[in-house]
PDB file of C-alpha atoms and ligand atoms in Angstrom:
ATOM      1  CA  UNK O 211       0.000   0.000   0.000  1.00  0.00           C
ATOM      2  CA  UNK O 212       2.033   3.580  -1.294  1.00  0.00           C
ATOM      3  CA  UNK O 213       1.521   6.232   1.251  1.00  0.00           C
ATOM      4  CA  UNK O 214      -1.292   8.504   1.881  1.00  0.00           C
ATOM      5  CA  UNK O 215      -0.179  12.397   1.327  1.00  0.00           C
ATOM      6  CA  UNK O 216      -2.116  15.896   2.753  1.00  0.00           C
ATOM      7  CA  UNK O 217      -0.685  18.304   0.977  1.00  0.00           C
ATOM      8  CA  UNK O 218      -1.961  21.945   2.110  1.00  0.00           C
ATOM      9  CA  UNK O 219      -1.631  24.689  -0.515  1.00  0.00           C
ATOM     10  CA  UNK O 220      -2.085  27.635   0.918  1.00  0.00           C
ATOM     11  CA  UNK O 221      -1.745  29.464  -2.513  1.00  0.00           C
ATOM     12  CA  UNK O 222      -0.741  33.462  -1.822  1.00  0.00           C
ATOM     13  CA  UNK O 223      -2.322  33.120   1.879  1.00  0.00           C
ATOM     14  CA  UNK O 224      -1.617  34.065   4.577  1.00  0.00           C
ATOM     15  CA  UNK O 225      -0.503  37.783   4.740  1.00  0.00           C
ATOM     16  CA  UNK O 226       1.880  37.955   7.177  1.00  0.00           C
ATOM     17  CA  UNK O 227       4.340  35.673   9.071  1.00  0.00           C
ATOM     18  CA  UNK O 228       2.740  35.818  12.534  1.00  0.00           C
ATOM     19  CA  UNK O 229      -0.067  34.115  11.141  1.00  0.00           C
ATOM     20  CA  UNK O 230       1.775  31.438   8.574  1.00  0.00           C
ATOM     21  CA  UNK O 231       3.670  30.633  12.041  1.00  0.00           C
ATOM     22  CA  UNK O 232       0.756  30.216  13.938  1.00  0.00           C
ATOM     23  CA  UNK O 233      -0.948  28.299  11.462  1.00  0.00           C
ATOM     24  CA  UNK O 234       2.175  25.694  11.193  1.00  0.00           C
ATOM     25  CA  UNK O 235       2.239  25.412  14.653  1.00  0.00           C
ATOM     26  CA  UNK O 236      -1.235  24.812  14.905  1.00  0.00           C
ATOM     27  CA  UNK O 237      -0.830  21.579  12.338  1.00  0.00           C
ATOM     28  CA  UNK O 238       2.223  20.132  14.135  1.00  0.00           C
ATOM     29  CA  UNK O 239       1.047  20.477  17.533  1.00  0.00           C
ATOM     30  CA  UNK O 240      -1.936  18.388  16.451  1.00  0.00           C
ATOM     31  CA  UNK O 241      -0.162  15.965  14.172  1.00  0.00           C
ATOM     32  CA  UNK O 242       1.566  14.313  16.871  1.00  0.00           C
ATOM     33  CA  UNK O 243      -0.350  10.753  16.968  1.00  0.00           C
ATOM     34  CA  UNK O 244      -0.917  10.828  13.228  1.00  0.00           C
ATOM     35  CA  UNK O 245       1.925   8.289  11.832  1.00  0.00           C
ATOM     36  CA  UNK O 246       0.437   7.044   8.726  1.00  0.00           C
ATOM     37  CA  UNK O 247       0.064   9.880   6.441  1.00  0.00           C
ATOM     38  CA  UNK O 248       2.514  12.301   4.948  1.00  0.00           C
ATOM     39  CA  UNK O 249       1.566  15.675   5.425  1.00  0.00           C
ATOM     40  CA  UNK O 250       2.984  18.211   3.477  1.00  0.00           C
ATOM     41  CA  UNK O 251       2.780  22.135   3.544  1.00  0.00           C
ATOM     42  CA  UNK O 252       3.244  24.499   0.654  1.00  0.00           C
ATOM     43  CA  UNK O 253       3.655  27.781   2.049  1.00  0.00           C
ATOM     44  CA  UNK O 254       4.451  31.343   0.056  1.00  0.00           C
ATOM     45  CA  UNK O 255       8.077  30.940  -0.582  1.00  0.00           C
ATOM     46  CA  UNK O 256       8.628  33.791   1.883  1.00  0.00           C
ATOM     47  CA  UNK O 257       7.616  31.689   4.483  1.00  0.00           C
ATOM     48  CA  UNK O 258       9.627  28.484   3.923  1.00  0.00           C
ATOM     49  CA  UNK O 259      12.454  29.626   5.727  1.00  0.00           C
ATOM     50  CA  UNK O 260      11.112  30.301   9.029  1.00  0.00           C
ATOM     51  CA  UNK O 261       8.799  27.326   8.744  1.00  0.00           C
ATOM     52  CA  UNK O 262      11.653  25.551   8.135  1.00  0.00           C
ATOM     53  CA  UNK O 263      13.622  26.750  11.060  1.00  0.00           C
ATOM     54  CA  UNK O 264      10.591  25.769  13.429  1.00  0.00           C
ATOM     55  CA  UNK O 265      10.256  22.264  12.173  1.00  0.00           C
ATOM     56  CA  UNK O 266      13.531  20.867  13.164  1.00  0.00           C
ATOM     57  CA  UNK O 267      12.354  17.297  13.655  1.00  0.00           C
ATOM     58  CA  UNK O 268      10.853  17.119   9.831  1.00  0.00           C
ATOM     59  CA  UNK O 269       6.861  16.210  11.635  1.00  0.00           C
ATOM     60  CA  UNK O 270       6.012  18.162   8.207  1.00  0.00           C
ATOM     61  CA  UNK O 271       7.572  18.025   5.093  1.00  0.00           C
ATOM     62  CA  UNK O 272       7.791  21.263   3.693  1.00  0.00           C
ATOM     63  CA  UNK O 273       6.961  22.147  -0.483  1.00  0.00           C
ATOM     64  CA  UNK O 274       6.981  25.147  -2.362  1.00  0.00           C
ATOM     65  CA  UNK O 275       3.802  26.464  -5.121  1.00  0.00           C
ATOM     66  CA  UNK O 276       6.632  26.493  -7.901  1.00  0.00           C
ATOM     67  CA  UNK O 277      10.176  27.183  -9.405  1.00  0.00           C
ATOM     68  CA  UNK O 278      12.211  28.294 -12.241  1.00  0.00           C
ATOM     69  CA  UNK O 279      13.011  25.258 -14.549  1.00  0.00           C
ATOM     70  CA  UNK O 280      17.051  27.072 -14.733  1.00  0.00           C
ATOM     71  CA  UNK O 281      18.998  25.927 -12.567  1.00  0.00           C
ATOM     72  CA  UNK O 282      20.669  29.058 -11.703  1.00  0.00           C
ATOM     73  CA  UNK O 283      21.524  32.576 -13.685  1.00  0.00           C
ATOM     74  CA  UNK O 284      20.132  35.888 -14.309  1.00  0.00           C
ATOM     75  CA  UNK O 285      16.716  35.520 -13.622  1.00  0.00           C
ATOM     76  CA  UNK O 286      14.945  38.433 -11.963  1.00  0.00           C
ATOM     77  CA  UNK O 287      12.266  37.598  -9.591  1.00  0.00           C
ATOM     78  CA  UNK O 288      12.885  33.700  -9.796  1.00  0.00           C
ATOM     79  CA  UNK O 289      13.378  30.855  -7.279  1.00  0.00           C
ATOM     80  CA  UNK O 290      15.785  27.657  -8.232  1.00  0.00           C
ATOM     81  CA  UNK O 291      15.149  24.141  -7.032  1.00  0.00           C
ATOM     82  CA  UNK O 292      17.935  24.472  -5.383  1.00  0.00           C
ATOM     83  CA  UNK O 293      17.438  27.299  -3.585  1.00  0.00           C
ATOM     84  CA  UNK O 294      14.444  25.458  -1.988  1.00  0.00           C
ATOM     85  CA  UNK O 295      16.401  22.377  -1.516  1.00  0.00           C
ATOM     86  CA  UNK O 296      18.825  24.630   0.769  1.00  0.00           C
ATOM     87  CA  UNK O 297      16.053  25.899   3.146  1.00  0.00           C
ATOM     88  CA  UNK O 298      14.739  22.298   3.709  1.00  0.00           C
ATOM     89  CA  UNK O 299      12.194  21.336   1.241  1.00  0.00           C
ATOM     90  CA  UNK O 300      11.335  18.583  -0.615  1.00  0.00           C
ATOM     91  CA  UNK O 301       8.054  19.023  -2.709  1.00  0.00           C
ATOM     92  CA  UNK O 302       7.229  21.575  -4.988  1.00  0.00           C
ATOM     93  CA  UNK O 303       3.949  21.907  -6.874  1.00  0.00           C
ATOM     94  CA  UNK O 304       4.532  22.539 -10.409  1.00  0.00           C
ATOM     95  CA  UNK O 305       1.680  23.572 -13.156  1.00  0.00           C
ATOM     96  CA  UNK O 306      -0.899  24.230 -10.405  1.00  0.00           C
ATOM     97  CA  UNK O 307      -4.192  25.729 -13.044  1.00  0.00           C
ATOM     98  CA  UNK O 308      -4.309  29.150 -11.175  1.00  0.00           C
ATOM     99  CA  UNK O 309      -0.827  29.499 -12.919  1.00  0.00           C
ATOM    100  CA  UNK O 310      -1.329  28.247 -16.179  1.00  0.00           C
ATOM    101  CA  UNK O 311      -4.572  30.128 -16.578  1.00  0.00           C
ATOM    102  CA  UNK O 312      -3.250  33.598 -14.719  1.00  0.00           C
ATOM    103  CA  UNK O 313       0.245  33.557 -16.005  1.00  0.00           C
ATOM    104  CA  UNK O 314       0.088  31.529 -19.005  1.00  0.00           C
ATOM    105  CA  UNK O 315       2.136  28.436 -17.883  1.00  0.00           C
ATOM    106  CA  UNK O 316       2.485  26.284 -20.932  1.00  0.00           C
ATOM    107  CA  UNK O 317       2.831  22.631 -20.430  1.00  0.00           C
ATOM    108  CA  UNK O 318       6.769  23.131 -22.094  1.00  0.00           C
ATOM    109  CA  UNK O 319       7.286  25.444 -19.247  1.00  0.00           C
ATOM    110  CA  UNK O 320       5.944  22.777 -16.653  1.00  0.00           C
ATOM    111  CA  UNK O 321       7.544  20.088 -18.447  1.00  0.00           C
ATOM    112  CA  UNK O 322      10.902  21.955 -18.375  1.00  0.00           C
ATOM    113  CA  UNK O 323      10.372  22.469 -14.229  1.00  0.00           C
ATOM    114  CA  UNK O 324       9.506  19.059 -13.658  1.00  0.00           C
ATOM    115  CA  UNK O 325      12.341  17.557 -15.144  1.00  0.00           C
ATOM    116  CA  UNK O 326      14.906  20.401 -13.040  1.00  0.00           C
ATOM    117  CA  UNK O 327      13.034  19.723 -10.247  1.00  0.00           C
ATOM    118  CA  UNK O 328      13.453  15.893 -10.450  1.00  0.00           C
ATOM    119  CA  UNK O 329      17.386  16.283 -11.252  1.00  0.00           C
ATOM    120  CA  UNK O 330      17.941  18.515  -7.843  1.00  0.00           C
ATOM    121  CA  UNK O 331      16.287  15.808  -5.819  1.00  0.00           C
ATOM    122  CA  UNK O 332      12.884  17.311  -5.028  1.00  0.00           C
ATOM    123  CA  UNK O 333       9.559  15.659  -5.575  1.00  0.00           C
ATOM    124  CA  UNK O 334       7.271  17.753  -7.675  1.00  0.00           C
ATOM    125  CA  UNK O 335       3.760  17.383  -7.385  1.00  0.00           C
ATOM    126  CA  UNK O 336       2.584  17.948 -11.320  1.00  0.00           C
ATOM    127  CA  UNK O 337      -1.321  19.461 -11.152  1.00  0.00           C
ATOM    128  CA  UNK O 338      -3.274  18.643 -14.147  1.00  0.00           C
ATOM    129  CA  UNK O 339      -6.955  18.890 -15.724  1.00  0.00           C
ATOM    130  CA  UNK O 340      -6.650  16.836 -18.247  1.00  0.00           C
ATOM    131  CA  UNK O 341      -5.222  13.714 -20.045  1.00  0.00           C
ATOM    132  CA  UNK O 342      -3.152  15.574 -22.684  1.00  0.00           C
ATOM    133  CA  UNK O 343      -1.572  17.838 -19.949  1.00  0.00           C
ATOM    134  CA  UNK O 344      -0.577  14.934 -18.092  1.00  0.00           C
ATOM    135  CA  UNK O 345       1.502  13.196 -21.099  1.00  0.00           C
ATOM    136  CA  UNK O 346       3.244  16.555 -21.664  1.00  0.00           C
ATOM    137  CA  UNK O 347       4.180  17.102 -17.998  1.00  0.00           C
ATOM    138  CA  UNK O 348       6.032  13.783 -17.976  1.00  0.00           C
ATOM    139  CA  UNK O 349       7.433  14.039 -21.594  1.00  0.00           C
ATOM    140  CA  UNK O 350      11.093  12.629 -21.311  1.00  0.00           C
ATOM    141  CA  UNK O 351      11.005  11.677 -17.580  1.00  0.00           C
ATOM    142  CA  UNK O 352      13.645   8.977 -16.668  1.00  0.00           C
ATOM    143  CA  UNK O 353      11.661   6.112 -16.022  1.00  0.00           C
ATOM    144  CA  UNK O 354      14.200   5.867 -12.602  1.00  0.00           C
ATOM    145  CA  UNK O 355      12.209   9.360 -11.718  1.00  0.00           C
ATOM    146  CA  UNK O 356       9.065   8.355 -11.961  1.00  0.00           C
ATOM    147  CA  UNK O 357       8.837   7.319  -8.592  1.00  0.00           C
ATOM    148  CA  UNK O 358       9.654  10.281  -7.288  1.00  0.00           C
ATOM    149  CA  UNK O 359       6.793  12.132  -9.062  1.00  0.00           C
ATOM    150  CA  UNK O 360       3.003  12.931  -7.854  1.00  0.00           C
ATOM    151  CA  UNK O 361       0.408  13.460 -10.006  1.00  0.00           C
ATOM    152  CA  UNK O 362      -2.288  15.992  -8.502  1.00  0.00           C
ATOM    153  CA  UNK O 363      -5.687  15.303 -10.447  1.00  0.00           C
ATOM    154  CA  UNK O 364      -7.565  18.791  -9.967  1.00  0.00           C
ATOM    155  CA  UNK O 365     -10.735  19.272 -12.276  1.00  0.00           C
ATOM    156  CA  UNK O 366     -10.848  23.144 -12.792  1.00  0.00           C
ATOM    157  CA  UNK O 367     -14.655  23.219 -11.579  1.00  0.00           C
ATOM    158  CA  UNK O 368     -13.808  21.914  -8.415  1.00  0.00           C
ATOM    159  CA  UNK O 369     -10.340  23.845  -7.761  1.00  0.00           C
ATOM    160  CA  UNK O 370     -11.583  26.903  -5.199  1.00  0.00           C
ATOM    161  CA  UNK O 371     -15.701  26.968  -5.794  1.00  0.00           C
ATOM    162  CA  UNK O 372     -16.755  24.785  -3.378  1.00  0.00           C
ATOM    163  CA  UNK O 373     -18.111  22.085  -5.806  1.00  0.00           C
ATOM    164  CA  UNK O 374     -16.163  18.888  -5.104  1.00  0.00           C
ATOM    165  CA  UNK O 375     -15.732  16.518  -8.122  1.00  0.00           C
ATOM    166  CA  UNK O 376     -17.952  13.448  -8.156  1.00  0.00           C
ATOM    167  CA  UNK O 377     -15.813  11.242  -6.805  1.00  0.00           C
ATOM    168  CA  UNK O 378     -16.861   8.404  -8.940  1.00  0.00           C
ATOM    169  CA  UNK O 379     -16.324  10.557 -11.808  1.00  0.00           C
ATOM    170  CA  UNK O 380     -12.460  11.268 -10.231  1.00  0.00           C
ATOM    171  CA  UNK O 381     -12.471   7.540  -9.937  1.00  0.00           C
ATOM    172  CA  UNK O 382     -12.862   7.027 -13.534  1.00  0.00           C
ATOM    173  CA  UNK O 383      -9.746  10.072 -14.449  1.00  0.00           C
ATOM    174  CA  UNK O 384      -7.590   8.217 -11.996  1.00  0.00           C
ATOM    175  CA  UNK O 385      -7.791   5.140 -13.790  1.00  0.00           C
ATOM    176  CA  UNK O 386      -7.009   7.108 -17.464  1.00  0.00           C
ATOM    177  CA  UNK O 387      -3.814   8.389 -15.516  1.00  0.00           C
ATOM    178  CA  UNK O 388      -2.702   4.919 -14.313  1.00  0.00           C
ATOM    179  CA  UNK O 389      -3.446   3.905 -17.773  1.00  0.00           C
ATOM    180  CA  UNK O 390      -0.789   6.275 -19.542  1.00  0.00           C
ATOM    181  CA  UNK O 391       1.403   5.241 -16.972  1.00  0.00           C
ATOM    182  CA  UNK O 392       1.218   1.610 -17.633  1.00  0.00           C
ATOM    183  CA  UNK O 393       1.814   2.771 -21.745  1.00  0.00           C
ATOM    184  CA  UNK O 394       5.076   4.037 -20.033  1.00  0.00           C
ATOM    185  CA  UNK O 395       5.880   1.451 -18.587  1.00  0.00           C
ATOM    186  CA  UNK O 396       5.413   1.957 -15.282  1.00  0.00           C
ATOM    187  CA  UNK O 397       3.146  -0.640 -13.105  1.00  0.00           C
ATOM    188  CA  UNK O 398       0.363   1.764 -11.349  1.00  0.00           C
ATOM    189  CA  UNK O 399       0.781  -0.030  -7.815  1.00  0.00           C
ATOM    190  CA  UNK O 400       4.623  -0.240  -7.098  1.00  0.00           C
ATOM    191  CA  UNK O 401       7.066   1.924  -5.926  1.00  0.00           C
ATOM    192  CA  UNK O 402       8.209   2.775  -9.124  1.00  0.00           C
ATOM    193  CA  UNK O 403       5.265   4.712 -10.376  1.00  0.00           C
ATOM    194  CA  UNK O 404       4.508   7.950  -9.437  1.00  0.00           C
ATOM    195  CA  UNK O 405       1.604   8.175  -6.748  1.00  0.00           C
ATOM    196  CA  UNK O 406      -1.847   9.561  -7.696  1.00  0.00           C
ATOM    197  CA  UNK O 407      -3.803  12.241  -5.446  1.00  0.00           C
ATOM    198  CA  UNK O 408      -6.948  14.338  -5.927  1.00  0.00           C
ATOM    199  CA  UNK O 409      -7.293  18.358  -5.474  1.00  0.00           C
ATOM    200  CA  UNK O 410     -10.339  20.529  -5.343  1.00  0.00           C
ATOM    201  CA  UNK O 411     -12.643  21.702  -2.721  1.00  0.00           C
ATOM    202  CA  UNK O 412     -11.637  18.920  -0.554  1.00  0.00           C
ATOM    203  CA  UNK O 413     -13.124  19.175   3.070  1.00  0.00           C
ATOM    204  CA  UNK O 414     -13.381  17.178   6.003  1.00  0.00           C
ATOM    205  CA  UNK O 415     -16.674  15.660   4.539  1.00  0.00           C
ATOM    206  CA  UNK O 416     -15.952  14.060   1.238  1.00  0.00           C
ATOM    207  CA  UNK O 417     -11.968  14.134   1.835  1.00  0.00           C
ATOM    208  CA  UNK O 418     -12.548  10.238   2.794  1.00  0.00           C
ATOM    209  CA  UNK O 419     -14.375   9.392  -0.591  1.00  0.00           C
ATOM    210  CA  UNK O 420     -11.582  10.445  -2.237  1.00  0.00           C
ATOM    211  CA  UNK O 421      -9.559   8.038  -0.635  1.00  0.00           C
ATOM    212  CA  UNK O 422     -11.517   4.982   0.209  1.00  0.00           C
ATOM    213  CA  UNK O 423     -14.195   5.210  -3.018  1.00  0.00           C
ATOM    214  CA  UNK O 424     -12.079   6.591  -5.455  1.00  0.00           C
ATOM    215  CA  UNK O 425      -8.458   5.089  -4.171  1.00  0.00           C
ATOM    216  CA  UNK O 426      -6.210   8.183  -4.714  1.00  0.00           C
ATOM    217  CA  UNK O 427      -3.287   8.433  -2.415  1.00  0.00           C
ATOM    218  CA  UNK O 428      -4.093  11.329  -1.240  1.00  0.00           C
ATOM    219  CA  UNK O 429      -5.409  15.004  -1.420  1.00  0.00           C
ATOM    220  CA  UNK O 430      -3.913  18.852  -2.445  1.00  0.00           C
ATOM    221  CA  UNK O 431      -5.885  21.017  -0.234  1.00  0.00           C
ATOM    222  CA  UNK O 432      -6.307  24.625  -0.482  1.00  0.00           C
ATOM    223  CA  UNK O 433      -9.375  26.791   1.074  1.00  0.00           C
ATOM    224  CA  UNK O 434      -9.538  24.017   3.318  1.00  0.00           C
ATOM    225  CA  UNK O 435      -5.781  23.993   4.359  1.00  0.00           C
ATOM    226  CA  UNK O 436      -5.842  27.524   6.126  1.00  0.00           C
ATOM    227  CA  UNK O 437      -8.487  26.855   8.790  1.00  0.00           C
ATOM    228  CA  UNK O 438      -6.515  24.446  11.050  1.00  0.00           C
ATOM    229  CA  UNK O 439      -9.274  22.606  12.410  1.00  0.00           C
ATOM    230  CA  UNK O 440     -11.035  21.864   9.002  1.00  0.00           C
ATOM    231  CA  UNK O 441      -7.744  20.894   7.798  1.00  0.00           C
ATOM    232  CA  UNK O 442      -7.453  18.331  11.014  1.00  0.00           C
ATOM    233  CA  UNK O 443     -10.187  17.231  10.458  1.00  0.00           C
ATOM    234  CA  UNK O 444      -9.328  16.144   7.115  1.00  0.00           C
ATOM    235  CA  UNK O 445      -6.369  14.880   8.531  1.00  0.00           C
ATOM    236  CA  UNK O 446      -8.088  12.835  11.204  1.00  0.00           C
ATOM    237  CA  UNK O 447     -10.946  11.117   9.026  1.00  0.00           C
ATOM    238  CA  UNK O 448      -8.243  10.083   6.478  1.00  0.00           C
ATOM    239  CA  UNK O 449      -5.762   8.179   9.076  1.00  0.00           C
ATOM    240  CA  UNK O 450      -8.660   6.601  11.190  1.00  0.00           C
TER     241      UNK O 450
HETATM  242  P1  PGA N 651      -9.239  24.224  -3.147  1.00  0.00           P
HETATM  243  O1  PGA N 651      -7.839  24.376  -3.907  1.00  0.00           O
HETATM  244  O2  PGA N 651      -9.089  23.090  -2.178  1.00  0.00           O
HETATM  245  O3  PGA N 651      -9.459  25.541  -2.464  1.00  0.00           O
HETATM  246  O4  PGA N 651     -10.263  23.920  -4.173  1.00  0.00           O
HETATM  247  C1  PGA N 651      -7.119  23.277  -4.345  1.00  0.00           C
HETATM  248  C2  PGA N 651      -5.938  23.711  -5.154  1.00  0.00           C
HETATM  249  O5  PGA N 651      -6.011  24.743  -5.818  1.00  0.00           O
HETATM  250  O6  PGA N 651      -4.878  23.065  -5.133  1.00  0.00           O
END
């Protein structure tokens, strides 16, 4: 059985760092008998390295909403893989739909971070709509980094409105994904393939379906990620 991941994306929330502190501390205070799940935050990058700093022991992994696909240079206002390696990280969420619809993302662009995040040894967590975005994400992936890669499944009508995805309907997308994966190569249920979660209006109320109906291996939450007790909650009903 792969792992179950929580992955909060807090998107360009909160607005200071009083409050991303408090609600970090307010996750790993609570996360203390939870030993089955990964749970993963993705913070503003401004955040990461105090987070970081405050979560010594690793209770949470830490991940970043995106990077450059350079590795380094003369790029004004970007972040390298690296960089996030440095202050602790290990996930970064790459083609997430508020960025390829806002700032015109292409899937060469995501494709292109993907594969420099995979070479610096971070996992990136590849969001997609569709079928066709999916094969372009993981265009010329070393079949050695697949495992290392997550596949977020996040139906635009569902992503921030409040109108979760049927999950029998999710059901049906996950098993197109594992089926491009198997034309790859790859064998859906080992270690080798990359693991499959769901994202979009997930709550503490049909978070479970998700997992037990549908069988992703986990969730992306966003709204839902920045009221720690909803969050818990999520948290809670998934590990029980
Ligand atoms: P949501 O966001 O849970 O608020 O729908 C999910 C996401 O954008 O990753």
């Amino acid at each position: 059985m792969k792992k179950i991941f929580i992955i909060a994306n807090w998107k360009m929330n909160p607005q200071n760092l009083k409050e991303a502190k408090f609600l970090f501390e307010g996750v790993k205070k609570s996360i203390k008998d939870i030993k089955n799940i990964e749970i993963v935050i993705c913070p503003p990058f401004v955040y990461l390295s105090e987070l970081g700093i405050r979560n010594k022991e690793l209770e949470i992994k830490l991940g970043a909403q995106d990077c450059f696909w350079e590795e380094s240079g003369p790029y004004t206002g970007e972040v390298s893989a690296a960089m996030l390696k440095n202050l602790g990280c290990q996930y970064v969420i790459i083609g997430h739909s508020g960025r390829r619809k806002e700032l015109k993302e292409t899937d060469e662009m995501i494709n292109k971070k993907i594969k420099t995040v995979l070479k610096t040894k971070l996992k990136p967590i590849l969001c997609i709509d569709n079928i066709s975005q999916l094969k372009k994400g993981i265009k010329g992936i070393l079949q050695k980094d697949f495992k290392n890669l997550i596949i977020a499944y996040e139906p635009l009508s569902a992503i921030g409105t409040g109108n979760p995805y049927d999950w029998k309907k999710a059901k049906e997308m996950k098993n197109k994904i594992q089926k491009v994966l198997i034309e790859q190569g790859l064998s859906p249920l080992s270690g080798d393939s990359p693991c499959i979660i769901y994202g979009g209006s997930v709550d503490s109320k049909n978070a479970i379906n998700y997992i037990k109906q549908s069988g992703f291996n986990g969730l992306l939450v966003g709204g839902a990620s920045l009221k720690t007790k909803e969050f818990m909650k999520i948290v809670k009903n998934i590990s029980n």
